[in-house]
PDB file of C-alpha atoms and ligand atoms in Angstrom:
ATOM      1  CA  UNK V1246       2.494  21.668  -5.958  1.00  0.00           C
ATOM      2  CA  UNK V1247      -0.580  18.752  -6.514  1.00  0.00           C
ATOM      3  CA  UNK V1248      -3.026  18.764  -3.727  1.00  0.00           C
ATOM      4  CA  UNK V1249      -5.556  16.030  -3.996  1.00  0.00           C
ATOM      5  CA  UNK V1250      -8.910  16.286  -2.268  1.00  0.00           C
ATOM      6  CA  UNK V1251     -11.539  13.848  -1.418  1.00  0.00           C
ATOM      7  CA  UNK V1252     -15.176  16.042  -0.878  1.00  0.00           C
ATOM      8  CA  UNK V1253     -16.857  14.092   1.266  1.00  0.00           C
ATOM      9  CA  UNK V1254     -19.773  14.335   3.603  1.00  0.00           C
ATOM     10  CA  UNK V1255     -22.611  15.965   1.420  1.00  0.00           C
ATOM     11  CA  UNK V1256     -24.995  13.467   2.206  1.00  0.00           C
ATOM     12  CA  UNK V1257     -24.820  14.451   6.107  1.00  0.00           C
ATOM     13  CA  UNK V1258     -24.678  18.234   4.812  1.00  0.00           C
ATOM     14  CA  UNK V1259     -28.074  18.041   3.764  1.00  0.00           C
ATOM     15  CA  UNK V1260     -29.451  15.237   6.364  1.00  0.00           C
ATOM     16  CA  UNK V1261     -28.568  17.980   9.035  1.00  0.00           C
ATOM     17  CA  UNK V1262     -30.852  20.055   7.293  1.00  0.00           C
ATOM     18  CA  UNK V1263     -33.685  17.907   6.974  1.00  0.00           C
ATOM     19  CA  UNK V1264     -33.034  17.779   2.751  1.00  0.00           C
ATOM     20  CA  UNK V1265     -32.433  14.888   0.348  1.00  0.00           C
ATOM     21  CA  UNK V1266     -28.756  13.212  -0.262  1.00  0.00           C
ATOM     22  CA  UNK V1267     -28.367  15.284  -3.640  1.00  0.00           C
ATOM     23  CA  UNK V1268     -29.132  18.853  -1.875  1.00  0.00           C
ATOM     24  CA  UNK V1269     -25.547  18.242  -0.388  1.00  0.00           C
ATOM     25  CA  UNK V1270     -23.812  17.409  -4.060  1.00  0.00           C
ATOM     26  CA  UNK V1271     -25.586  20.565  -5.181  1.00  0.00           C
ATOM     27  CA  UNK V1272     -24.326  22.596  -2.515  1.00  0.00           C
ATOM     28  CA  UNK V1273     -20.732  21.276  -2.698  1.00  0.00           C
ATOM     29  CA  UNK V1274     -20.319  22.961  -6.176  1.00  0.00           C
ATOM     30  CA  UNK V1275     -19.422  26.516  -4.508  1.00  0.00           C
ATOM     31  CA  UNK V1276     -16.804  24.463  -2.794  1.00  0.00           C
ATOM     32  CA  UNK V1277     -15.302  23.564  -5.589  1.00  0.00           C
ATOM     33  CA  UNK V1278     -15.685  26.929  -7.355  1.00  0.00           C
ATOM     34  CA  UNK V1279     -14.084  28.241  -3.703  1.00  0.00           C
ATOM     35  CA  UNK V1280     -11.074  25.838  -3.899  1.00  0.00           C
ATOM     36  CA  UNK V1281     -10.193  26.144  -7.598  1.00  0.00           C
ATOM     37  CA  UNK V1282     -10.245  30.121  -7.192  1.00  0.00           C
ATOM     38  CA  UNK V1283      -7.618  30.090  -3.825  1.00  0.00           C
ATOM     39  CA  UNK V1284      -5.805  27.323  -5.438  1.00  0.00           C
ATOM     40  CA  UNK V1285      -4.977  29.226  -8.515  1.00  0.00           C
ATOM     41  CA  UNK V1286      -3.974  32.465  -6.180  1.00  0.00           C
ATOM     42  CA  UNK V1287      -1.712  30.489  -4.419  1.00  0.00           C
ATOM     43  CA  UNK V1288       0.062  29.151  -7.165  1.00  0.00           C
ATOM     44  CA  UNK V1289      -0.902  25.484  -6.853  1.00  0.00           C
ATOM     45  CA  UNK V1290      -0.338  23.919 -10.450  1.00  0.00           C
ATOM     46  CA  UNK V1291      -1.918  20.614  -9.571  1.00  0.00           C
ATOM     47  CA  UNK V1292      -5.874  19.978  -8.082  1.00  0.00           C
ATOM     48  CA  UNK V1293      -7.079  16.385  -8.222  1.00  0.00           C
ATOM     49  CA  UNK V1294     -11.257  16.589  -6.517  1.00  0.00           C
ATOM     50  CA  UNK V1295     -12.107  12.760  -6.240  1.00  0.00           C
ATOM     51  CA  UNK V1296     -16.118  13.679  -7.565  1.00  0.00           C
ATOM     52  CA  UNK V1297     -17.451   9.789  -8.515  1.00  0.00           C
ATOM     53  CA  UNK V1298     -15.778   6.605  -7.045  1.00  0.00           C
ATOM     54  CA  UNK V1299     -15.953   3.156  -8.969  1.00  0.00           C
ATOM     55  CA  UNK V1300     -18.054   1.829  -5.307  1.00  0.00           C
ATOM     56  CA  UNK V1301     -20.323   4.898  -5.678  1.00  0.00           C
ATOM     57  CA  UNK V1302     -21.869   3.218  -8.883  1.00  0.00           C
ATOM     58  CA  UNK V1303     -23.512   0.910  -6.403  1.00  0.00           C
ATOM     59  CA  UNK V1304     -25.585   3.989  -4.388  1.00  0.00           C
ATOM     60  CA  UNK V1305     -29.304   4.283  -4.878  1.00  0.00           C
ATOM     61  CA  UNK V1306     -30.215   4.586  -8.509  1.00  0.00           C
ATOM     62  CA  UNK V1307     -31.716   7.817  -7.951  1.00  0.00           C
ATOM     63  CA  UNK V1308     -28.735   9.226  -6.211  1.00  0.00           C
ATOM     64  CA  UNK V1309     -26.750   8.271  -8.770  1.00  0.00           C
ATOM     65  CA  UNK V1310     -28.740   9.292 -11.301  1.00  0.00           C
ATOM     66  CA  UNK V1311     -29.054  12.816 -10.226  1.00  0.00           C
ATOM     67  CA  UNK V1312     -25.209  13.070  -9.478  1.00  0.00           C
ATOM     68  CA  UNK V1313     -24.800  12.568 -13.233  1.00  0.00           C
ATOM     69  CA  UNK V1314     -27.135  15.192 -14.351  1.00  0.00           C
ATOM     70  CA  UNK V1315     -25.605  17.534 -11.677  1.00  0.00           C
ATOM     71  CA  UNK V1316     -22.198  17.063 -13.486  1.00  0.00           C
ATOM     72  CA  UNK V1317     -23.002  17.411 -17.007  1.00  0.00           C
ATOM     73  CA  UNK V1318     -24.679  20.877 -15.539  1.00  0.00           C
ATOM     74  CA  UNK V1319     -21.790  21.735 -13.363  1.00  0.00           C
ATOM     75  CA  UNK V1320     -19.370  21.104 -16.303  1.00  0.00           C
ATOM     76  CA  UNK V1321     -21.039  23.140 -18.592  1.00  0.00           C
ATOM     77  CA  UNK V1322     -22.038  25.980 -16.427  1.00  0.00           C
ATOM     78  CA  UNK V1323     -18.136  26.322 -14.899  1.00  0.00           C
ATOM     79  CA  UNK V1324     -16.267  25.581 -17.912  1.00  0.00           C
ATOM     80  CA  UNK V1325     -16.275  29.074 -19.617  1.00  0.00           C
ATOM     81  CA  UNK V1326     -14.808  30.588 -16.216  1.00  0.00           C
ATOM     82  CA  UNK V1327     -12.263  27.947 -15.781  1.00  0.00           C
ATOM     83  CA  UNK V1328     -11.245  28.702 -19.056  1.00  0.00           C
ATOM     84  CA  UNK V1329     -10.811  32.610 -18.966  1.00  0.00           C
ATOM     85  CA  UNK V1330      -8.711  31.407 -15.760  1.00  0.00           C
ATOM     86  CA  UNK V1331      -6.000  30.001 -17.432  1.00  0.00           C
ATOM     87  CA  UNK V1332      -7.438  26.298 -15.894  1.00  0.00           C
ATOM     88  CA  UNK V1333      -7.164  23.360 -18.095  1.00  0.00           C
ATOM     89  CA  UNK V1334      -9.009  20.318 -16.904  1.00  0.00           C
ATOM     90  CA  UNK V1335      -8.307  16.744 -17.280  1.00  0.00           C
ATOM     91  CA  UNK V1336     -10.098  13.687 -16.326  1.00  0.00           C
ATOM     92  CA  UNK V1337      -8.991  10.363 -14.859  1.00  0.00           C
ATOM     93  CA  UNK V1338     -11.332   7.410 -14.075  1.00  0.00           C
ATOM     94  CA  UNK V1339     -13.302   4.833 -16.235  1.00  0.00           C
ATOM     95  CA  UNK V1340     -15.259   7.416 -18.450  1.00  0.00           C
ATOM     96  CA  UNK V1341     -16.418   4.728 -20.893  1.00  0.00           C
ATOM     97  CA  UNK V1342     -18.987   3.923 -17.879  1.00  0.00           C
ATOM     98  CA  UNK V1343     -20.201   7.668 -17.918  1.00  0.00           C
ATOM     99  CA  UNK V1344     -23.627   8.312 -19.490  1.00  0.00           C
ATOM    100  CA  UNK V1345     -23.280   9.255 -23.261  1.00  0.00           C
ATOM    101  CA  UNK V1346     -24.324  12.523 -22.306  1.00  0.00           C
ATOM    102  CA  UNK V1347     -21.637  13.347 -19.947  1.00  0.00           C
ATOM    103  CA  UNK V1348     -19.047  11.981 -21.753  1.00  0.00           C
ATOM    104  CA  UNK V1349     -19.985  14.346 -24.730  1.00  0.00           C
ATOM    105  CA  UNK V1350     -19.735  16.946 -22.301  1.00  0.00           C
ATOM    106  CA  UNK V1351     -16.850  16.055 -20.349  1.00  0.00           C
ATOM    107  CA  UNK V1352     -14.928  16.027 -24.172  1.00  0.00           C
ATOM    108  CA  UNK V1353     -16.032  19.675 -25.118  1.00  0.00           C
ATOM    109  CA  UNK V1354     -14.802  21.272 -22.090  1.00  0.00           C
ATOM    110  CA  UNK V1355     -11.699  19.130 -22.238  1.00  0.00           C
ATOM    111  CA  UNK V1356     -11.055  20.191 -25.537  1.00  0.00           C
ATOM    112  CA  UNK V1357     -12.170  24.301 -24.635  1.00  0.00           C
ATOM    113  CA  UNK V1358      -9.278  24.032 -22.015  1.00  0.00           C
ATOM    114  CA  UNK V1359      -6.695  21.925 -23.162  1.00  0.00           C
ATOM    115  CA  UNK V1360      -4.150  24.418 -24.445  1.00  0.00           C
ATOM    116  CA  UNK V1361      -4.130  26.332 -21.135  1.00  0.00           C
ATOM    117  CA  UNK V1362      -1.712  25.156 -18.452  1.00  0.00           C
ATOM    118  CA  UNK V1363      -2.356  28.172 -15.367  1.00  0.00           C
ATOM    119  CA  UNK V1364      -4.136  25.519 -12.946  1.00  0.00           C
ATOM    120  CA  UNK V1365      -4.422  22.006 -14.056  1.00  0.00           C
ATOM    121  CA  UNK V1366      -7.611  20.325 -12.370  1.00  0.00           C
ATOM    122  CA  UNK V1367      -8.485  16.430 -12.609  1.00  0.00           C
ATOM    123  CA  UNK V1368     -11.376  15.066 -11.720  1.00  0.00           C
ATOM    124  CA  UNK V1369     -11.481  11.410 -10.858  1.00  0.00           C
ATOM    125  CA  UNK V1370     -14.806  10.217 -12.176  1.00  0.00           C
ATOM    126  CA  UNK V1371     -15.862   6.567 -12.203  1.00  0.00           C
ATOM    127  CA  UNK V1372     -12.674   6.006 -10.418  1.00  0.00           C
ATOM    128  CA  UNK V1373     -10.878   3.748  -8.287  1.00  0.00           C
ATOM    129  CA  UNK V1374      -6.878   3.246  -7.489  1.00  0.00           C
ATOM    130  CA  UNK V1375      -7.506  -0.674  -7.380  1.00  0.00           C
ATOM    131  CA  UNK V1376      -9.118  -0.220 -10.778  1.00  0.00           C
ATOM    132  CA  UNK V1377      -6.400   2.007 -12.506  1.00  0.00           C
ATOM    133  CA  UNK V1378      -3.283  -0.223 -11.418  1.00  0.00           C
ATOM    134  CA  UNK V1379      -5.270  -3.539 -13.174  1.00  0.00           C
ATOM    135  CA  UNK V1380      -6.229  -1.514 -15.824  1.00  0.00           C
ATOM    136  CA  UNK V1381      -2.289  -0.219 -15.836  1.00  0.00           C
ATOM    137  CA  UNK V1382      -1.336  -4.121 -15.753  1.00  0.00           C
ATOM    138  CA  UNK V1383      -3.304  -4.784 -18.376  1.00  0.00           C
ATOM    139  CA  UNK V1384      -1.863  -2.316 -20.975  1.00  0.00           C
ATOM    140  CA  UNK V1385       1.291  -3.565 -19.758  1.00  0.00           C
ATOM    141  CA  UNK V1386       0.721  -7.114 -19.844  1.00  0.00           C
ATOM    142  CA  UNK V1387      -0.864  -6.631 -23.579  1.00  0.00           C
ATOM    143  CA  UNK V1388       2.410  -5.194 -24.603  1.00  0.00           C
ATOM    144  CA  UNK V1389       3.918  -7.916 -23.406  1.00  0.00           C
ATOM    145  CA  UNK V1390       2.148 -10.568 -25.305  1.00  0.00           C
ATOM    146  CA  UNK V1391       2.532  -8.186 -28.445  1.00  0.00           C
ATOM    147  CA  UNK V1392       6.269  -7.427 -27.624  1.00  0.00           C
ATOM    148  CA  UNK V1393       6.515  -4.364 -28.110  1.00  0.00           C
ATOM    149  CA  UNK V1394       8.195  -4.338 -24.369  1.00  0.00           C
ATOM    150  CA  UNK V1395      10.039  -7.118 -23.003  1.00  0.00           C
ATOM    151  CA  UNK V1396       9.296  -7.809 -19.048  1.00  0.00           C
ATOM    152  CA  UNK V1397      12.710  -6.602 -17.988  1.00  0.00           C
ATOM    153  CA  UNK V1398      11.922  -3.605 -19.004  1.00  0.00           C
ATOM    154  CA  UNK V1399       9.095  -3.335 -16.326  1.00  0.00           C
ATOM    155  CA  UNK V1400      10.163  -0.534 -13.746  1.00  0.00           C
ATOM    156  CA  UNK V1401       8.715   2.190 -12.046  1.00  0.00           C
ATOM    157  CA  UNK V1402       8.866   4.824 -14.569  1.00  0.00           C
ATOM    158  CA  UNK V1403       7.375   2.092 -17.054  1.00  0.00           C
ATOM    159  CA  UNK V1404       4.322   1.419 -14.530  1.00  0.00           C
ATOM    160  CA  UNK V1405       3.457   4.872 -13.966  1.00  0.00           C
ATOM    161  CA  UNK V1406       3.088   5.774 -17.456  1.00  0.00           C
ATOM    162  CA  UNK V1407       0.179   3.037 -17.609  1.00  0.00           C
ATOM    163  CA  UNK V1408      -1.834   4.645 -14.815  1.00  0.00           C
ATOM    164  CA  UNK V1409      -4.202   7.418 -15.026  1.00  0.00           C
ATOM    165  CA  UNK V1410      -2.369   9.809 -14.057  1.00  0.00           C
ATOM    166  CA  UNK V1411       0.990   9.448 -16.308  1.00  0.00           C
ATOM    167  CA  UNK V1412       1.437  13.603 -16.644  1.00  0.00           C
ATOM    168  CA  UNK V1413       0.472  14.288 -13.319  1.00  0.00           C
ATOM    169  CA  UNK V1414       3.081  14.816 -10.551  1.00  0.00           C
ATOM    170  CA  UNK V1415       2.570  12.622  -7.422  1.00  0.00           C
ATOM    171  CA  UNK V1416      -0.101  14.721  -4.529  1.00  0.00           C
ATOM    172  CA  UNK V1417       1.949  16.440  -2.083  1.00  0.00           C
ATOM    173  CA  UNK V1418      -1.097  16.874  -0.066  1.00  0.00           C
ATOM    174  CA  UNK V1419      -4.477  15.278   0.306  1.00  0.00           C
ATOM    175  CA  UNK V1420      -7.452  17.081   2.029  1.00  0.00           C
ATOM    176  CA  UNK V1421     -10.322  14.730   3.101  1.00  0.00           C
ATOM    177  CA  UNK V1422     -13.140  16.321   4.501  1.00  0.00           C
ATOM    178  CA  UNK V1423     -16.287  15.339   6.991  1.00  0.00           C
ATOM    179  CA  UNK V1424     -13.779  13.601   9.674  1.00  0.00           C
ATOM    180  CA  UNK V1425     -13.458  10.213   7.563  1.00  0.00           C
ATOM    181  CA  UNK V1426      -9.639   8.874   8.578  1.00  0.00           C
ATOM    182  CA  UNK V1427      -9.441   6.861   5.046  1.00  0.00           C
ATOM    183  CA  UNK V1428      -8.518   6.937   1.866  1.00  0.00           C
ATOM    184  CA  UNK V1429     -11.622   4.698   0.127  1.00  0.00           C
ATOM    185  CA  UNK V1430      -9.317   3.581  -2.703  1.00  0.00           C
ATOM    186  CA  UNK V1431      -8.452   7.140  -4.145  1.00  0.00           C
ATOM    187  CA  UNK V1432      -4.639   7.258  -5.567  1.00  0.00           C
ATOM    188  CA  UNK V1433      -3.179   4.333  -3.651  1.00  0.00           C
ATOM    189  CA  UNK V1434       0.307   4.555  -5.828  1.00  0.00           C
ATOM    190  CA  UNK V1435       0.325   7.876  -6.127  1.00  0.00           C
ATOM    191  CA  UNK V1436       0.124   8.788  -2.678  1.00  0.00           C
ATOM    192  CA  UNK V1437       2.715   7.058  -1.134  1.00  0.00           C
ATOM    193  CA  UNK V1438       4.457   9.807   0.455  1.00  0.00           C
ATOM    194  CA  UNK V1439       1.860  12.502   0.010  1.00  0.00           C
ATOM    195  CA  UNK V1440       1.183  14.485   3.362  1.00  0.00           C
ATOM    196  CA  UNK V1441      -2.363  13.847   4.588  1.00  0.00           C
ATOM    197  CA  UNK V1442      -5.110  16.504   6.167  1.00  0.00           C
ATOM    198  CA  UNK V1443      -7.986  15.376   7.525  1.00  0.00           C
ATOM    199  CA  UNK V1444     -10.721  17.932   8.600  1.00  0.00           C
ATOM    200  CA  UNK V1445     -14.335  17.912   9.579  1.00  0.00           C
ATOM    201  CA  UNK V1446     -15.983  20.215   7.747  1.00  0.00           C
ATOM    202  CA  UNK V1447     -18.268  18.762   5.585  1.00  0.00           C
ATOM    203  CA  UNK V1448     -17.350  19.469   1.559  1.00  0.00           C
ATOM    204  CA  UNK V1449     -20.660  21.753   0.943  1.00  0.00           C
ATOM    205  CA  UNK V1450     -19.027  24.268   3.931  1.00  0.00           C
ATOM    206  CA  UNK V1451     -15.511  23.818   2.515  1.00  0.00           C
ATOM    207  CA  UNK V1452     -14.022  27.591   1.479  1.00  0.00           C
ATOM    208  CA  UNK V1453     -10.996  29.403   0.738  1.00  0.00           C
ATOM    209  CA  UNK V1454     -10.113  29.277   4.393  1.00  0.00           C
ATOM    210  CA  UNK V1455     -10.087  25.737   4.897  1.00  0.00           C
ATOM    211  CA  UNK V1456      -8.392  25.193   2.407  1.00  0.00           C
ATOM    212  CA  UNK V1457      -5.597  28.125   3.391  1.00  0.00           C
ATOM    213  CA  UNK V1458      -5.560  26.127   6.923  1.00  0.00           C
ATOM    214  CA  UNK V1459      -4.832  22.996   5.020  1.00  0.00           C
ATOM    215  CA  UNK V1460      -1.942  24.415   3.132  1.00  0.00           C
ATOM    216  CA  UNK V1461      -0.344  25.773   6.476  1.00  0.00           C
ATOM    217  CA  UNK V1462      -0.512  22.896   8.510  1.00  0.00           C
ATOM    218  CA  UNK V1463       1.334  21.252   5.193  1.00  0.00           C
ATOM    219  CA  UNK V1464       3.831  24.267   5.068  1.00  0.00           C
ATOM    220  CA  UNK V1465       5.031  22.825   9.084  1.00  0.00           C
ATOM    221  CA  UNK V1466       5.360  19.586   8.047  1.00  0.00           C
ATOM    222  CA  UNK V1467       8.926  17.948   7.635  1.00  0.00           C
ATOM    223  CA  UNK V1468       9.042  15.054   4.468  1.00  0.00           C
ATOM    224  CA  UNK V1469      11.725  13.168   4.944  1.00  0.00           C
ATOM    225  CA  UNK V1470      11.124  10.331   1.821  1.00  0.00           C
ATOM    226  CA  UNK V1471      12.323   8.020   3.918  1.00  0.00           C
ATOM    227  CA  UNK V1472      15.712  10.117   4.837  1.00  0.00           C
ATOM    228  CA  UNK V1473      16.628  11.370   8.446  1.00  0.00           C
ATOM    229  CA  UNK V1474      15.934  15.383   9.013  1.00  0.00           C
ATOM    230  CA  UNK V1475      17.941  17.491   6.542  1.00  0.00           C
ATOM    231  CA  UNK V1476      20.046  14.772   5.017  1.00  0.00           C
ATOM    232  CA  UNK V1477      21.908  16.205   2.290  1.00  0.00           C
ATOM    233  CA  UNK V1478      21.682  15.612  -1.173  1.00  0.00           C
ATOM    234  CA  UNK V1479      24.108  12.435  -1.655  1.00  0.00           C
ATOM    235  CA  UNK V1480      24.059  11.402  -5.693  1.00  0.00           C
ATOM    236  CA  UNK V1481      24.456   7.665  -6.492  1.00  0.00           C
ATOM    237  CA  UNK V1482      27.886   7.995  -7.744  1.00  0.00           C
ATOM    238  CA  UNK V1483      29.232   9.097  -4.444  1.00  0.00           C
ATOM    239  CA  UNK V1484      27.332   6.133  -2.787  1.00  0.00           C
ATOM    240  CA  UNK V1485      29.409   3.801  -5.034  1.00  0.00           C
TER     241      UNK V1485
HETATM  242  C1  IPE J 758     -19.256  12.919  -1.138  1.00  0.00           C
HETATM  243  O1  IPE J 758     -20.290  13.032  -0.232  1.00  0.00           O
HETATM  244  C2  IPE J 758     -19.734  12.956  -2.585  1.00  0.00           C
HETATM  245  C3  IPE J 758     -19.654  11.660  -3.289  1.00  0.00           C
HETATM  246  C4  IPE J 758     -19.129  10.564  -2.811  1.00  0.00           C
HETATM  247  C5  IPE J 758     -20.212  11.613  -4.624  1.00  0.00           C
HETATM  248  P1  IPE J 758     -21.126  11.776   0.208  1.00  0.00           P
HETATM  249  O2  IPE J 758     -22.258  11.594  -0.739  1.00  0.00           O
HETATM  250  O3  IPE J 758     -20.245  10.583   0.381  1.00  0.00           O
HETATM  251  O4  IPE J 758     -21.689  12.239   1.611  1.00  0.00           O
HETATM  252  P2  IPE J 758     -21.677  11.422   2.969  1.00  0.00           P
HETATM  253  O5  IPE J 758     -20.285  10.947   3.186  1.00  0.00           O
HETATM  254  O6  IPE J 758     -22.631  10.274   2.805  1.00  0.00           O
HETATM  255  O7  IPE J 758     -22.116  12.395   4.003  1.00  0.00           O
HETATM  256  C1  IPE J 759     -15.109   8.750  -1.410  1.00  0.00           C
HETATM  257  O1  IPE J 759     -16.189   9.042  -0.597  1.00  0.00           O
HETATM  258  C2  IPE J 759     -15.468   8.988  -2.841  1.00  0.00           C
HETATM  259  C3  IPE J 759     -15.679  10.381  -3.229  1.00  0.00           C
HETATM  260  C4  IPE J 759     -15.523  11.421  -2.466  1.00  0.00           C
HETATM  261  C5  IPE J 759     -16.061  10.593  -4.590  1.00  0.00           C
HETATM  262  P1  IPE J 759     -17.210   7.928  -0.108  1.00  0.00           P
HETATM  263  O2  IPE J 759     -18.214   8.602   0.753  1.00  0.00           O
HETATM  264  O3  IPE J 759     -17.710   7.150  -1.259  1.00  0.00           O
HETATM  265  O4  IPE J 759     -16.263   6.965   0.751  1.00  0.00           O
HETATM  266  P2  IPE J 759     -16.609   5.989   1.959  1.00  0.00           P
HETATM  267  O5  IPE J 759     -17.706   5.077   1.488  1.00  0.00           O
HETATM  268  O6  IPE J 759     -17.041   6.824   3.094  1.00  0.00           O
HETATM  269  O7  IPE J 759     -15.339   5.277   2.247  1.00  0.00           O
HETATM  270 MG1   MG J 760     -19.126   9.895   1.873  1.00  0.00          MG
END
C-alpha cells in the first residue's frame, strides 16, 4: 500500500499560538517521525510527505530560507533511526534547485538507506506534478529527436517511466491535512484513482491516530477503477 500525504497548515499551527510561520515547520517534524513509525507497523510499503512545493519557492525569503536549514537538520538528525528501521528514503522533485548544502545531505542519507526496502519514504522536495510531466515530456521528446524511441512507441507504461516516480506504485490514499479540499499540484498522474482523506488537523498535531483514522475510513471504501461493484475479473481474451 502507497499513502501520499500533503502536511499542511503549520503556518496557522503556530499563528494560533502567537509564534512565527517556521515554529509550525519545526513542530511538524514529530508528525512525521509519528507517521513513519505507525506506517511501518501497519505494513504500509509506500509513504510519499509532499515537504517543499515548486510555488513554495515564491514564500518570504526568510521562510524559505529557514525551511531549508530545518531540512538539512531534520535529515541528518532522523536518518540514523530511519535506517536501523529498515526505511529507505527516496526523493522526487527538482533537487538541482536545492541549496548545495542540502543536496549534499539529501545524497548521504540516500545513499545510508538505499539497500533497505522495510518502508520506502519519498519526499517531494522542490516539487510540482505540472513540473514532473514537462520535465517527463522532455526526456521523452529528447529521445525522440535522438531516436532512440520512435513516437509510436509512446504509451502509458513508456510515460510513466519518465516521471518522478517511475518505481513507485500509484497512492492508494492521500491524507491532506488543515481542512484544504485541494490537491495544489501534488501527483496529478499518479493520483488518478487514489482514494482521498481530507482532515482538519493541522500537520504539527498530526499522530499515529490520525493517521489510524485515515487508514479506516480507506479500509470502507469501495474502488471500483471505473468497474460496477464486484465485477469479476474478465481478461482481454474473453472480451474478444
Ligand atoms: C505546510 O504548511 C508546509 C509547507 C507548505 C512547507 P504551510 O506552511 O502551508 O502552513 P499554512 O497552510 O500556511 O497554515
Ligand atoms: C502544499 O501546501 C505544499 C506542501 C504541503 C509542501 P501549500 O500550503 O503550499 O498549498 P496551498 O497554497 O494552500 O494550495
Ligand atoms: Mg499551506
Amino acid at each position: 500500500m502507497h499513502v501520499a500525504l500533503i502536511m499542511d497548515g503549520n503556518g496557522r499551527w503556530a499563528r494560533q499560538r502567537g509564534k512565527e510561520r517556521i515554529f509550525g515547520h519545526e513542530n511538524g517534524i514529530e508528525a512525521v517521525r509519528d507517521t513513519v513509525k505507525a506506517a511501518a507497523d501497519l505494513g504500509v510499503q509506500y509513504l510519499t510527505f509532499f515537504a517543499f512545493s515548486t510555488e513554495n519557492w515564491c514564500r518570504p525569503h526568510k521562510e524559505v530560507e529557514t525551511l531549508m536549514d530545518l531540512l538539512v537538520r531534520a535529515i541528518g538528525n532522523e536518518t540514523p533511526e530511519l535506517n536501523e528501521n529498515g526505511v529507505r528514503l527516496q526523493a522526487i522533485g527538482d533537487l538541482e534547485s536545492l541549496p548545495e548544502v542540502c543536496r549534499e545531505k539529501l545524497r548521504e542519507a540516500l545513499e545510508l538507506t538505499a539497500n533497505n526496502n522495510k518502508l520506502i519514504v519519498t519526499v517531494a522536495l522542490s516539487y510540482s506534478a505540472r513540473w514532473e510531466v514537462v520535465n517527463a515530456v522532455q526526456k521523452i521528446a529528447r529521445k525522440i529527436a535522438e531516436r532512440t524511441i520512435n513516437p509510436d512507441e509512446v504509451d502509458e507504461e513508456l510515460f510513466v517511466n519518465h516521471l518522478e516516480t517511475a518505481n513507485i506504485p500509484d497512492p492508494d490514499l492521500l491524507i491532506r491535512t488543515s481542512g484544504e479540499l485541494r490537491l495544489s499540484n501534488f501527483l496529478l498522474w499518479q493520483m488518478a484513482y487514489t482514494e482521498l482523506y481530507f482532515t482538519p488537523v493541522f500537520w504539527p498535531d498530526f499522530r499515529r491516530k490520525h493517521f489510524y483514522q485515515a487508514i479506516i475510513d480507506y479500509q470502507r471504501r469501495e474502488r471500483r477503477f471505473g468497474k460496477v461493484n464486484n465485477q469479476p475479473v474478465i481478461s482481454k481474451n474473453i472480451l474478444k
